[in-house]
PDB file of C-alpha atoms in Angstrom:
ATOM      1  CA  MET E   1      84.853 258.242  62.713  1.00 41.00           C
ATOM      2  CA  ARG E   2      86.063 254.541  62.128  1.00 42.00           C
ATOM      3  CA  GLU E   3      83.391 252.402  60.037  1.00 45.00           C
ATOM      4  CA  ASN E   4      83.351 249.817  62.797  1.00 46.00           C
ATOM      5  CA  HIS E   5      83.179 252.444  65.699  1.00 54.00           C
ATOM      6  CA  ILE E   6      80.477 254.906  64.243  1.00 53.00           C
ATOM      7  CA  ILE E   7      78.175 256.332  66.952  1.00 74.00           C
ATOM      8  CA  ALA E   8      76.377 259.205  65.117  1.00 91.00           C
ATOM      9  CA  PRO E   9      76.822 261.099  62.170  1.00 95.00           C
ATOM     10  CA  TYR E  10      79.118 264.222  62.802  1.00 96.00           C
ATOM     11  CA  ILE E  11      75.810 266.710  62.048  1.00 97.00           C
ATOM     12  CA  THR E  12      73.708 264.913  64.901  1.00 96.00           C
ATOM     13  CA  ALA E  13      73.026 266.651  68.264  1.00 96.00           C
ATOM     14  CA  TRP E  14      73.838 265.152  71.575  1.00 96.00           C
ATOM     15  CA  SER E  15      71.473 264.915  74.693  1.00 95.00           C
ATOM     16  CA  ALA E  16      74.194 267.238  76.277  1.00 95.00           C
ATOM     17  CA  GLU E  17      73.860 270.081  73.550  1.00 96.00           C
ATOM     18  CA  GLN E  18      70.520 271.463  74.335  1.00 92.00           C
ATOM     19  CA  GLN E  19      69.779 274.938  73.220  1.00 89.00           C
ATOM     20  CA  ILE E  20      71.215 277.591  75.488  1.00 91.00           C
ATOM     21  CA  PRO E  21      68.511 280.018  76.932  1.00 90.00           C
ATOM     22  CA  SER E  22      68.697 283.353  75.219  1.00 93.00           C
ATOM     23  CA  ARG E  23      66.424 286.251  75.131  1.00 94.00           C
ATOM     24  CA  VAL E  24      65.254 287.371  71.617  1.00 97.00           C
ATOM     25  CA  VAL E  25      65.149 291.098  71.219  1.00 97.00           C
ATOM     26  CA  GLU E  26      64.106 293.692  68.810  1.00 96.00           C
ATOM     27  CA  ARG E  27      67.025 295.511  67.597  1.00 92.00           C
ATOM     28  CA  PRO E  28      65.290 298.829  66.075  1.00 88.00           C
ATOM     29  CA  GLY E  29      65.884 298.988  62.723  1.00 86.00           C
ATOM     30  CA  HIS E  30      67.836 295.856  62.325  1.00 89.00           C
ATOM     31  CA  GLY E  31      65.499 293.212  63.056  1.00 95.00           C
ATOM     32  CA  VAL E  32      66.222 290.754  65.956  1.00 97.00           C
ATOM     33  CA  GLY E  33      68.994 289.974  68.181  1.00 97.00           C
ATOM     34  CA  TYR E  34      70.016 288.594  71.511  1.00 97.00           C
ATOM     35  CA  GLY E  35      69.808 290.256  74.778  1.00 94.00           C
ATOM     36  CA  ASP E  36      73.521 289.538  75.683  1.00 95.00           C
ATOM     37  CA  GLU E  37      74.382 289.342  71.750  1.00 94.00           C
ATOM     38  CA  LEU E  38      78.290 288.294  70.954  1.00 92.00           C
ATOM     39  CA  VAL E  39      79.973 288.721  67.922  1.00 88.00           C
ATOM     40  CA  GLY E  40      80.147 284.967  67.158  1.00 92.00           C
ATOM     41  CA  ASP E  41      76.353 284.979  67.199  1.00 96.00           C
ATOM     42  CA  ARG E  42      75.867 285.905  63.702  1.00 96.00           C
ATOM     43  CA  ASP E  43      77.363 284.575  60.352  1.00 96.00           C
ATOM     44  CA  ALA E  44      79.432 286.334  58.167  1.00 94.00           C
ATOM     45  CA  ARG E  45      76.252 287.592  56.575  1.00 95.00           C
ATOM     46  CA  GLY E  46      74.908 289.124  59.643  1.00 95.00           C
ATOM     47  CA  VAL E  47      72.343 286.414  60.278  1.00 97.00           C
ATOM     48  CA  LEU E  48      71.588 285.602  63.691  1.00 98.00           C
ATOM     49  CA  TRP E  49      71.950 281.951  64.613  1.00 98.00           C
ATOM     50  CA  GLN E  50      70.726 279.619  67.594  1.00 97.00           C
ATOM     51  CA  ARG E  51      72.863 278.993  70.440  1.00 96.00           C
ATOM     52  CA  PRO E  52      73.226 275.647  71.113  1.00 94.00           C
ATOM     53  CA  ALA E  53      75.563 274.013  73.795  1.00 95.00           C
ATOM     54  CA  LEU E  54      78.686 272.256  72.275  1.00 94.00           C
ATOM     55  CA  ARG E  55      79.202 269.245  73.838  1.00 95.00           C
ATOM     56  CA  HIS E  56      79.659 266.875  70.985  1.00 94.00           C
ATOM     57  CA  GLY E  57      79.916 263.144  71.976  1.00 91.00           C
ATOM     58  CA  VAL E  58      78.282 263.913  75.612  1.00 94.00           C
ATOM     59  CA  GLY E  59      75.223 262.257  76.646  1.00 93.00           C
ATOM     60  CA  LYS E  60      73.275 260.234  74.047  1.00 94.00           C
ATOM     61  CA  PRO E  61      72.866 261.050  70.054  1.00 94.00           C
ATOM     62  CA  GLU E  62      69.490 262.568  69.356  1.00 94.00           C
ATOM     63  CA  PHE E  63      69.468 261.310  65.539  1.00 90.00           C
ATOM     64  CA  GLY E  64      66.124 263.467  64.839  1.00 87.00           C
ATOM     65  CA  ARG E  65      68.063 266.626  65.624  1.00 94.00           C
ATOM     66  CA  VAL E  66      70.657 268.229  63.654  1.00 96.00           C
ATOM     67  CA  HIS E  67      73.319 270.622  65.467  1.00 97.00           C
ATOM     68  CA  PRO E  68      73.273 274.017  64.086  1.00 97.00           C
ATOM     69  CA  LEU E  69      76.646 274.936  64.007  1.00 97.00           C
ATOM     70  CA  ARG E  70      78.135 271.650  62.846  1.00 98.00           C
ATOM     71  CA  GLN E  71      75.662 271.353  60.100  1.00 98.00           C
ATOM     72  CA  ARG E  72      76.521 275.116  59.008  1.00 98.00           C
ATOM     73  CA  ARG E  73      80.271 273.942  59.585  1.00 98.00           C
ATOM     74  CA  ALA E  74      79.713 270.786  57.274  1.00 98.00           C
ATOM     75  CA  MET E  75      77.722 272.758  54.644  1.00 98.00           C
ATOM     76  CA  ARG E  76      79.762 275.714  54.008  1.00 98.00           C
ATOM     77  CA  LYS E  77      83.216 273.518  54.016  1.00 98.00           C
ATOM     78  CA  LEU E  78      81.466 270.727  51.935  1.00 98.00           C
ATOM     79  CA  LEU E  79      82.408 268.003  54.459  1.00 98.00           C
ATOM     80  CA  CYS E  80      80.856 264.966  54.834  1.00 98.00           C
ATOM     81  CA  GLN E  81      77.797 265.112  57.013  1.00 97.00           C
ATOM     82  CA  VAL E  82      78.787 261.816  58.917  1.00 96.00           C
ATOM     83  CA  CYS E  83      82.431 261.517  59.348  1.00 95.00           C
ATOM     84  CA  ALA E  84      83.352 265.229  58.886  1.00 97.00           C
ATOM     85  CA  GLY E  85      85.862 264.434  56.104  1.00 97.00           C
ATOM     86  CA  PRO E  86      85.826 266.199  52.917  1.00 98.00           C
ATOM     87  CA  ALA E  87      82.863 265.254  50.782  1.00 98.00           C
ATOM     88  CA  ASP E  88      83.773 263.105  47.643  1.00 97.00           C
ATOM     89  CA  ARG E  89      83.918 265.160  44.581  1.00 97.00           C
ATOM     90  CA  ASN E  90      85.206 264.343  41.167  1.00 96.00           C
ATOM     91  CA  ASP E  91      84.560 265.869  37.518  1.00 96.00           C
ATOM     92  CA  ASP E  92      80.718 265.344  37.767  1.00 96.00           C
ATOM     93  CA  GLY E  93      80.390 267.283  41.141  1.00 98.00           C
ATOM     94  CA  VAL E  94      80.233 266.833  44.603  1.00 98.00           C
ATOM     95  CA  LEU E  95      78.173 263.730  46.351  1.00 98.00           C
ATOM     96  CA  TRP E  96      74.876 264.248  47.592  1.00 98.00           C
ATOM     97  CA  LEU E  97      72.616 261.446  49.252  1.00 97.00           C
ATOM     98  CA  LEU E  98      68.912 262.010  49.936  1.00 96.00           C
ATOM     99  CA  ARG E  99      65.763 260.498  50.768  1.00 94.00           C
ATOM    100  CA  ASP E 100      64.572 259.481  47.587  1.00 95.00           C
ATOM    101  CA  TYR E 101      61.583 262.240  46.175  1.00 94.00           C
ATOM    102  CA  ARG E 102      62.099 261.841  42.819  1.00 91.00           C
ATOM    103  CA  GLY E 103      58.351 262.180  42.419  1.00 90.00           C
ATOM    104  CA  ASP E 104      58.279 265.675  43.775  1.00 93.00           C
ATOM    105  CA  TRP E 105      59.135 267.182  40.493  1.00 94.00           C
ATOM    106  CA  PRO E 106      60.734 266.654  37.013  1.00 91.00           C
ATOM    107  CA  ASP E 107      64.641 266.434  37.386  1.00 93.00           C
ATOM    108  CA  TRP E 108      64.340 266.596  41.328  1.00 95.00           C
ATOM    109  CA  PRO E 109      66.435 267.559  43.334  1.00 96.00           C
ATOM    110  CA  ASP E 110      67.428 270.080  40.840  1.00 97.00           C
ATOM    111  CA  GLY E 111      66.623 273.744  42.130  1.00 96.00           C
ATOM    112  CA  MET E 112      66.337 272.090  45.574  1.00 96.00           C
ATOM    113  CA  ALA E 113      67.101 274.185  48.566  1.00 97.00           C
ATOM    114  CA  CYS E 114      69.050 271.542  50.518  1.00 98.00           C
ATOM    115  CA  THR E 115      69.973 271.484  54.218  1.00 98.00           C
ATOM    116  CA  GLU E 116      71.678 268.367  54.198  1.00 97.00           C
ATOM    117  CA  PRO E 117      75.561 268.365  54.173  1.00 98.00           C
ATOM    118  CA  PRO E 118      77.009 266.154  51.111  1.00 98.00           C
ATOM    119  CA  VAL E 119      78.803 262.861  51.897  1.00 98.00           C
ATOM    120  CA  CYS E 120      81.702 260.498  51.117  1.00 96.00           C
ATOM    121  CA  VAL E 121      81.586 257.389  49.499  1.00 95.00           C
ATOM    122  CA  ARG E 122      82.353 255.258  52.479  1.00 93.00           C
ATOM    123  CA  CYS E 123      79.791 256.905  54.496  1.00 94.00           C
ATOM    124  CA  VAL E 124      76.971 256.470  51.976  1.00 94.00           C
ATOM    125  CA  VAL E 125      77.340 252.422  52.146  1.00 90.00           C
ATOM    126  CA  LEU E 126      77.420 252.862  55.829  1.00 89.00           C
ATOM    127  CA  SER E 127      74.338 255.558  55.953  1.00 91.00           C
ATOM    128  CA  LEU E 128      72.314 253.063  53.715  1.00 90.00           C
ATOM    129  CA  ARG E 129      72.859 250.183  56.168  1.00 87.00           C
ATOM    130  CA  LEU E 130      72.117 252.081  59.271  1.00 85.00           C
ATOM    131  CA  CYS E 131      69.855 254.704  58.506  1.00 84.00           C
ATOM    132  CA  PRO E 132      66.175 253.627  58.848  1.00 84.00           C
ATOM    133  CA  ALA E 133      64.980 256.759  56.869  1.00 84.00           C
ATOM    134  CA  LEU E 134      67.160 256.287  53.923  1.00 88.00           C
ATOM    135  CA  ARG E 135      66.373 252.482  54.075  1.00 84.00           C
ATOM    136  CA  ARG E 136      63.022 253.329  53.113  1.00 88.00           C
ATOM    137  CA  GLY E 137      64.472 254.852  49.903  1.00 91.00           C
ATOM    138  CA  ALA E 138      67.518 256.777  49.032  1.00 95.00           C
ATOM    139  CA  ALA E 139      68.990 258.478  46.006  1.00 95.00           C
ATOM    140  CA  ALA E 140      72.611 259.797  45.337  1.00 97.00           C
ATOM    141  CA  PHE E 141      73.402 262.527  43.188  1.00 97.00           C
ATOM    142  CA  ARG E 142      76.537 264.282  41.741  1.00 98.00           C
ATOM    143  CA  VAL E 143      76.167 268.102  41.930  1.00 98.00           C
ATOM    144  CA  ARG E 144      78.225 270.980  39.803  1.00 98.00           C
ATOM    145  CA  ARG E 145      76.438 273.773  41.312  1.00 98.00           C
ATOM    146  CA  PHE E 146      75.713 274.301  44.825  1.00 98.00           C
ATOM    147  CA  GLU E 147      75.778 277.832  45.972  1.00 97.00           C
ATOM    148  CA  VAL E 148      75.046 279.034  49.291  1.00 97.00           C
ATOM    149  CA  ALA E 149      71.312 280.357  49.188  1.00 96.00           C
ATOM    150  CA  GLY E 150      70.060 281.337  52.574  1.00 97.00           C
ATOM    151  CA  VAL E 151      69.216 279.688  55.900  1.00 98.00           C
ATOM    152  CA  ARG E 152      66.375 277.650  57.370  1.00 98.00           C
ATOM    153  CA  GLY E 153      65.456 279.222  60.489  1.00 98.00           C
ATOM    154  CA  THR E 154      62.369 280.819  62.801  1.00 98.00           C
ATOM    155  CA  LEU E 155      60.906 284.153  61.534  1.00 98.00           C
ATOM    156  CA  TYR E 156      60.139 286.393  64.552  1.00 97.00           C
ATOM    157  CA  ARG E 157      57.777 289.526  64.330  1.00 95.00           C
ATOM    158  CA  LYS E 158      57.005 292.399  66.401  1.00 92.00           C
ATOM    159  CA  GLY E 159      54.804 291.493  69.810  1.00 89.00           C
ATOM    160  CA  VAL E 160      53.673 293.375  72.686  1.00 88.00           C
ATOM    161  CA  SER E 161      56.587 292.548  74.903  1.00 88.00           C
ATOM    162  CA  GLY E 162      58.894 291.384  72.264  1.00 90.00           C
ATOM    163  CA  PRO E 163      59.703 289.499  69.416  1.00 95.00           C
ATOM    164  CA  VAL E 164      57.468 286.652  68.862  1.00 96.00           C
ATOM    165  CA  ALA E 165      58.064 283.218  66.880  1.00 96.00           C
ATOM    166  CA  VAL E 166      55.675 283.033  63.971  1.00 95.00           C
ATOM    167  CA  GLU E 167      57.296 280.231  61.559  1.00 92.00           C
ATOM    168  CA  GLY E 168      60.071 278.301  60.571  1.00 95.00           C
ATOM    169  CA  SER E 169      60.955 278.025  56.904  1.00 96.00           C
ATOM    170  CA  ASN E 170      63.907 278.699  54.224  1.00 97.00           C
ATOM    171  CA  PHE E 171      64.781 282.104  53.811  1.00 98.00           C
ATOM    172  CA  ALA E 172      67.325 283.580  50.808  1.00 97.00           C
ATOM    173  CA  TYR E 173      69.763 285.922  52.158  1.00 97.00           C
ATOM    174  CA  ASP E 174      68.760 288.619  50.196  1.00 95.00           C
ATOM    175  CA  ASP E 175      65.046 288.531  51.554  1.00 97.00           C
ATOM    176  CA  PRO E 176      64.885 291.430  54.044  1.00 95.00           C
ATOM    177  CA  ASP E 177      63.037 288.889  56.563  1.00 96.00           C
ATOM    178  CA  THR E 178      66.312 287.431  57.445  1.00 97.00           C
ATOM    179  CA  ARG E 179      66.902 290.014  59.668  1.00 97.00           C
ATOM    180  CA  TRP E 180      63.730 288.591  61.537  1.00 98.00           C
ATOM    181  CA  VAL E 181      65.369 285.247  61.721  1.00 98.00           C
ATOM    182  CA  VAL E 182      67.074 282.887  64.250  1.00 98.00           C
ATOM    183  CA  ALA E 183      68.728 280.451  61.769  1.00 98.00           C
ATOM    184  CA  SER E 184      69.323 276.509  62.521  1.00 98.00           C
ATOM    185  CA  ALA E 185      70.877 275.617  59.210  1.00 98.00           C
ATOM    186  CA  LEU E 186      72.561 276.674  56.115  1.00 98.00           C
ATOM    187  CA  VAL E 187      71.141 276.106  52.846  1.00 98.00           C
ATOM    188  CA  ARG E 188      72.800 275.312  49.487  1.00 98.00           C
ATOM    189  CA  GLU E 189      70.794 275.453  46.164  1.00 98.00           C
ATOM    190  CA  LEU E 190      71.319 272.131  44.042  1.00 98.00           C
ATOM    191  CA  ARG E 191      71.869 272.668  40.541  1.00 98.00           C
ATOM    192  CA  GLY E 192      73.179 270.147  37.726  1.00 97.00           C
ATOM    193  CA  CYS E 193      72.270 267.101  39.357  1.00 97.00           C
ATOM    194  CA  THR E 194      73.371 263.779  37.863  1.00 96.00           C
ATOM    195  CA  VAL E 195      71.937 260.661  39.411  1.00 95.00           C
ATOM    196  CA  VAL E 196      74.740 258.191  40.660  1.00 96.00           C
ATOM    197  CA  PRO E 197      73.529 254.712  40.984  1.00 94.00           C
ATOM    198  CA  LEU E 198      73.854 253.248  44.575  1.00 93.00           C
ATOM    199  CA  THR E 199      75.486 249.980  42.997  1.00 89.00           C
ATOM    200  CA  GLU E 200      78.281 252.137  41.555  1.00 91.00           C
ATOM    201  CA  LEU E 201      79.136 253.621  44.792  1.00 90.00           C
ATOM    202  CA  ALA E 202      78.953 250.315  46.683  1.00 85.00           C
ATOM    203  CA  GLU E 203      81.315 249.187  44.258  1.00 82.00           C
ATOM    204  CA  GLN E 204      83.540 252.138  44.493  1.00 82.00           C
ATOM    205  CA  HIS E 205      83.841 251.413  48.358  1.00 76.00           C
ATOM    206  CA  ASP E 206      84.711 247.934  48.047  1.00 74.00           C
ATOM    207  CA  ALA E 207      87.488 248.524  45.689  1.00 72.00           C
ATOM    208  CA  ALA E 208      89.033 251.369  48.013  1.00 69.00           C
ATOM    209  CA  PRO E 209      91.814 250.470  50.203  1.00 67.00           C
ATOM    210  CA  ARG E 210      90.659 249.757  53.906  1.00 62.00           C
ATOM    211  CA  ARG E 211      91.662 252.259  56.397  1.00 57.00           C
TER     212      ARG E 211
END
């Protein structure tokens, strides 16, 4: 997306992309599934995913809602969450831009289970200018290790007439509970994080050739 014509970040869901009604059923011995389950409903690790409509750009962007499958694609391929191009990478690692919660624990965000895909330098500057949440405080990091750790989703338990949703949380892929989860986001664990001054990224952006 061109900087002067950006409408919404790539991972943002649009009003025409509502959840497709699907009946969650128990698969005895295997957790949950859909009553009319298709091969594409699960990821390579066998976890069931939400079924959103795929109508990118139709209707209005819903900035508080992330499209599960585009988030998963961006996180899996390390694409910029805003423009869907390759995330910025150098010898210090891949670039992430996050709300600034450095008071949460020492060395934050090292060890963080992150559902936000990385970014490119061009979109850092754009996001800082346009995103109200980031204007309240943002921090950029180069991340050296970013293993796919699991999913965020809704946990189901057995109910009288079928599985019942009980909570939303993050679940590691090796957690037996993932069999009972309908996933909405892919999670990477961030390790080896180095702070990048936002002014440095702005200077890098300004020095880059215009597209």
